[in-house]
């Protein structure tokens, strides 16, 4: 049995999404910037896709800029707000310690250019409060960027409340909704969101497409310069097939949100309950403010990579923290941010589900993980020390 | 998996010499929990020959494979030969390790040396301390950027 | 009959390219950053694609960075060279007046940051000389960027010779090979190229994938910050399907280069000969130093958009200058750069062929264009003035 | 084509009133070759009524369509009514024009006014010059960024 439980890294494309792409890969290959009918048919398709995305975000089609993915959207959102801030002499940005690297590394770049960055503490439960944001805002703050839901531990943030605080204080608010999209009800107007990023391949759409919502009046600066595509804000021939696939996937998943969430959270809860039975383990992130698909545990005394490799041998595709940083020797910055000590953070496992997972797959995971944890503990000198009392347990 | 050679995966999936030797003649432990890997080597030594070796490892796939391979390479060998085992030799015997995983082979080399040192110390055998790495400190290994 | 003659804007995907993509859209959807086998199979595929691209450029796989397209590759190449130059106090860049906007607008951005830009004259024939480059290089020049072939008029530049000049003077050399790729023999080592951009959708590959070659030792700066993909130089989950499609298309077209070029240039020459028969018309760009697929004419007394729309009605998909600027009211910067007066530049037609065009299609074009030109001249007050001698003809 | 409405395309593909009126009573020409569009309107006027109208246009699709529509809108109309034709009315009659093509409708309005002015001038009819646009200069139209 093969169990794909790494949907926070990327997802299987849905049939609807593939079917929406295929015609634009095959016969309808025109460039939307071309005047002739083949080009104009592509331009019309592009417009339809833009309207679909806008519809499910609660904004105007004109407020959507297509990008190559979530990272580019994050980069552009933050750099745009920073450019606007710089002009007004406002060079302070508020974010959180557990953002995705697309956000954190962009902030680091801005720091080198003289911006001051405040990273809010995310607490052990992985949830920040609107009050934290409110009290961090200064007169020179030009942007607050807080992810809608965390990609490693799955905690969901009080975005509407943070949006209200930012709007009241007149500060731009960006949220990285790459993981949250299609799992939470997004309404950029009601939630006072100025900038928002999504990435198609996280919701059964294609790789290579993302969207950036920017409220009318928020001026975008280009990450990619060149032709006048995307109203001059994102150069490069539009990736029509992927954009069509993204719109189809987004619509399909938004329409089925309730049903999908119910199915996924039932499976998620079985995982949480089952894995909690492993001694000296801990669930990472708040039990309730969490995406329906993400489960993240730390197991004391073992290391995550070997855990993953053994699960892989049993046909279970999982992750230890985010995909982008695996291969790195540092433990996840997210787990450190919620206060896990290094030795605990090293022993993490992220299982991320989609609506395509089944109860049988959950059964399989619930059999495999405890066995693998026990096996690895059996050869771990760290575990021996814990068991023999030479070291004190950190977890319960 | 493309990440690791087949040899690495074989030694990871079927590690040789896992376990503990009760009343070992020499025991070496290197690495630390903060860095995410600890290797512990147990030696049985008879007449300056390693008659048995076991390991315990907390760490990634290549750490476990490196321990397994290293123990295989020194089993039955005279101490003098075991001391010449380099991390490179361990990595080569595994058909290579990814660059950022080379430190695992370093740990294996160091764990063996630490175990031999322990044997020397226990038995009052004198040796040149400078020939042995100082494996106690985290700074020494230098492969963590934090902690 | 439908005739797609806008292949410089974008191309039809080849069957081989689509077939190379499909498995990665459907079953093999892993994220190459994931440790598990699904991820590692994706990582292996990515590596194969990288090796294929490298093979046909004459470089190492490690020297290839995948991007979202040609524009991003151009942006990154130029910004990287500029960043390196800035560190050494070298802030002069040499380019040409008829580069693509992905290059020109990036240079404009750098100009605002204090760089000095020299745009070389491209002459009436649309070809610059290595001597021009040599004499423009100064002690503070950090980059020469000259396109391999122009996208509007199709002229091919003496890239190897320019490369030799730059190497000798120790200046980085970038070439935008977006139009040239698969039509000219590229060998980055022999041609002393340090940075080179290609875009898949221009050679029957998918939209949304490009590649940047950067010679070992040339340090890239990120356009997109985030995860450690592409050795940390380009963040964002890799667009594996499109990258696989790009590699397949590139290999297919490079292997068939000679045959394809022969077929295309025969059609191109029929077009040039046929359209030259239209009175008061002129071929834009050198007749011989030109891509096998691009033909660009100016017709006096008429305007390009109306020409395109009427050709479209006859099933001919063509362009007037580059796709990105159509819709703009300014005449093509390329045609102005080769010295065409505004009133002539407005009356331009670009026909760009691919190997999928047929002789029958050329026949159709050769019947349609003269008729449409005549029709439009018949209602043009400008043409009347020319014919009645009230105005002097500019063309012959 | 999505770029233009069906009405625009109809008037572009089948332009009404294309041509020249020999011995026209009024002729107006606006725009210029550098900007890429010239519109010329020929009027036949009888008893202050436009009995015939023709146009010649060098320009884009919407320029041709605007000329065609504008001539239709004033044909058979009294001069006084023709002079009230606005560019907006032309664009609306075409079911709209893309924003960057609105200037084509402006040209059409101006060409008609220039032709009427020409008729007044030729016939010594006095009129308020300030009510008519100055269509001779390129700066006036302001839709070119170069040239
Ligand atoms: C010469 C040249 N450079 C760069 C580009 C930009 O490529 P892309 O649209 O794939 O970003 C194009 C095509 O639009 C081109 O023709
Ligand atoms: C929260 C979050 N933000 C941004 C990204 C980046 O998205 P992409 O890989 O599509 O660029 C990801 C996924 O990798 C993510 O999980």
PDB file of C-alpha atoms in Angstrom, chain A residues 193-282:
ATOM      1  CA  UNK A 193      -6.609  41.640   3.872  1.00  0.00           C
ATOM      2  CA  UNK A 194      -4.563  43.863   1.561  1.00  0.00           C
ATOM      3  CA  UNK A 195      -2.284  41.254   0.046  1.00  0.00           C
ATOM      4  CA  UNK A 196      -2.667  37.481  -0.078  1.00  0.00           C
ATOM      5  CA  UNK A 197      -0.704  34.661  -1.714  1.00  0.00           C
ATOM      6  CA  UNK A 198      -1.845  31.265  -2.936  1.00  0.00           C
ATOM      7  CA  UNK A 199      -0.109  28.442  -4.808  1.00  0.00           C
ATOM      8  CA  UNK A 200      -1.970  26.049  -7.102  1.00  0.00           C
ATOM      9  CA  UNK A 201      -0.033  22.861  -6.427  1.00  0.00           C
ATOM     10  CA  UNK A 202      -1.083  22.907  -2.794  1.00  0.00           C
ATOM     11  CA  UNK A 203      -4.750  22.431  -3.699  1.00  0.00           C
ATOM     12  CA  UNK A 204      -4.619  19.751  -6.409  1.00  0.00           C
ATOM     13  CA  UNK A 205      -3.734  22.254  -9.080  1.00  0.00           C
ATOM     14  CA  UNK A 206      -0.598  22.340 -11.201  1.00  0.00           C
ATOM     15  CA  UNK A 207       2.892  23.321 -10.178  1.00  0.00           C
ATOM     16  CA  UNK A 208       4.091  26.612 -11.625  1.00  0.00           C
ATOM     17  CA  UNK A 209       1.065  28.779 -10.899  1.00  0.00           C
ATOM     18  CA  UNK A 210       0.259  31.066  -8.024  1.00  0.00           C
ATOM     19  CA  UNK A 211      -1.811  34.151  -7.482  1.00  0.00           C
ATOM     20  CA  UNK A 212      -1.292  37.343  -5.592  1.00  0.00           C
ATOM     21  CA  UNK A 213      -4.309  39.324  -4.509  1.00  0.00           C
ATOM     22  CA  UNK A 214      -3.504  42.995  -4.033  1.00  0.00           C
ATOM     23  CA  UNK A 215      -6.290  45.293  -2.962  1.00  0.00           C
ATOM     24  CA  UNK A 216      -7.081  48.066  -5.428  1.00  0.00           C
ATOM     25  CA  UNK A 217      -4.886  50.954  -4.446  1.00  0.00           C
ATOM     26  CA  UNK A 218      -1.995  48.812  -3.261  1.00  0.00           C
ATOM     27  CA  UNK A 219       0.717  49.384  -5.828  1.00  0.00           C
ATOM     28  CA  UNK A 220       2.712  46.334  -6.814  1.00  0.00           C
ATOM     29  CA  UNK A 221       6.367  46.562  -7.750  1.00  0.00           C
ATOM     30  CA  UNK A 222       7.674  44.044 -10.239  1.00  0.00           C
ATOM     31  CA  UNK A 223       9.694  41.058  -9.204  1.00  0.00           C
ATOM     32  CA  UNK A 224      10.065  40.231 -12.891  1.00  0.00           C
ATOM     33  CA  UNK A 225      10.482  43.096 -15.345  1.00  0.00           C
ATOM     34  CA  UNK A 226       9.708  42.951 -19.043  1.00  0.00           C
ATOM     35  CA  UNK A 227       6.553  42.810 -21.119  1.00  0.00           C
ATOM     36  CA  UNK A 228       3.279  44.373 -20.070  1.00  0.00           C
ATOM     37  CA  UNK A 229       1.593  41.166 -18.939  1.00  0.00           C
ATOM     38  CA  UNK A 230      -0.508  41.256 -15.774  1.00  0.00           C
ATOM     39  CA  UNK A 231      -1.106  44.982 -16.211  1.00  0.00           C
ATOM     40  CA  UNK A 232       2.642  45.518 -16.276  1.00  0.00           C
ATOM     41  CA  UNK A 233       3.151  44.025 -12.832  1.00  0.00           C
ATOM     42  CA  UNK A 234       4.506  40.595 -13.764  1.00  0.00           C
ATOM     43  CA  UNK A 235       6.375  40.121 -16.993  1.00  0.00           C
ATOM     44  CA  UNK A 236       6.669  36.880 -18.910  1.00  0.00           C
ATOM     45  CA  UNK A 237       4.331  35.012 -21.228  1.00  0.00           C
ATOM     46  CA  UNK A 238       1.431  33.875 -19.082  1.00  0.00           C
ATOM     47  CA  UNK A 239       1.403  30.205 -18.174  1.00  0.00           C
ATOM     48  CA  UNK A 240      -2.135  29.767 -19.475  1.00  0.00           C
ATOM     49  CA  UNK A 241      -2.399  25.995 -19.057  1.00  0.00           C
ATOM     50  CA  UNK A 242      -1.287  26.137 -15.430  1.00  0.00           C
ATOM     51  CA  UNK A 243      -3.472  29.152 -14.728  1.00  0.00           C
ATOM     52  CA  UNK A 244      -6.500  27.336 -16.152  1.00  0.00           C
ATOM     53  CA  UNK A 245      -5.598  24.315 -14.054  1.00  0.00           C
ATOM     54  CA  UNK A 246      -5.282  26.485 -10.971  1.00  0.00           C
ATOM     55  CA  UNK A 247      -8.669  28.130 -11.468  1.00  0.00           C
ATOM     56  CA  UNK A 248     -10.371  24.771 -11.987  1.00  0.00           C
ATOM     57  CA  UNK A 249      -8.719  23.266  -8.922  1.00  0.00           C
ATOM     58  CA  UNK A 250      -9.479  26.284  -6.793  1.00  0.00           C
ATOM     59  CA  UNK A 251     -13.123  26.350  -7.757  1.00  0.00           C
ATOM     60  CA  UNK A 252     -13.553  22.608  -7.326  1.00  0.00           C
ATOM     61  CA  UNK A 253     -11.990  22.617  -3.877  1.00  0.00           C
ATOM     62  CA  UNK A 254     -13.693  25.779  -2.669  1.00  0.00           C
ATOM     63  CA  UNK A 255     -17.087  24.406  -3.654  1.00  0.00           C
ATOM     64  CA  UNK A 256     -16.391  21.193  -1.763  1.00  0.00           C
ATOM     65  CA  UNK A 257     -14.679  22.854   1.172  1.00  0.00           C
ATOM     66  CA  UNK A 258     -17.074  21.826   3.898  1.00  0.00           C
ATOM     67  CA  UNK A 259     -17.353  18.235   2.789  1.00  0.00           C
ATOM     68  CA  UNK A 260     -13.598  17.900   2.212  1.00  0.00           C
ATOM     69  CA  UNK A 261     -12.744  19.469   5.538  1.00  0.00           C
ATOM     70  CA  UNK A 262     -15.115  17.149   7.366  1.00  0.00           C
ATOM     71  CA  UNK A 263     -13.613  14.095   5.728  1.00  0.00           C
ATOM     72  CA  UNK A 264     -10.048  15.245   6.249  1.00  0.00           C
ATOM     73  CA  UNK A 265     -10.414  16.339   9.842  1.00  0.00           C
ATOM     74  CA  UNK A 266     -11.968  13.025  10.780  1.00  0.00           C
ATOM     75  CA  UNK A 267      -8.882  11.287   9.420  1.00  0.00           C
ATOM     76  CA  UNK A 268      -6.615  13.881  11.001  1.00  0.00           C
ATOM     77  CA  UNK A 269      -8.231  13.343  14.402  1.00  0.00           C
ATOM     78  CA  UNK A 270      -7.782   9.601  14.138  1.00  0.00           C
ATOM     79  CA  UNK A 271      -4.098  10.216  13.466  1.00  0.00           C
ATOM     80  CA  UNK A 272      -3.761  12.595  16.386  1.00  0.00           C
ATOM     81  CA  UNK A 273      -5.544  10.251  18.765  1.00  0.00           C
ATOM     82  CA  UNK A 274      -3.609   7.234  17.582  1.00  0.00           C
ATOM     83  CA  UNK A 275      -0.158   8.777  17.613  1.00  0.00           C
ATOM     84  CA  UNK A 276      -0.744  10.403  20.987  1.00  0.00           C
ATOM     85  CA  UNK A 277      -0.631   6.869  22.333  1.00  0.00           C
ATOM     86  CA  UNK A 278       3.078   6.623  21.581  1.00  0.00           C
ATOM     87  CA  UNK A 279       4.915   7.328  24.853  1.00  0.00           C
ATOM     88  CA  UNK A 280       7.051  10.431  25.039  1.00  0.00           C
ATOM     89  CA  UNK A 281       5.453  12.018  22.018  1.00  0.00           C
ATOM     90  CA  UNK A 282       3.802  15.375  21.570  1.00  0.00           C
TER      91      UNK A 282
END
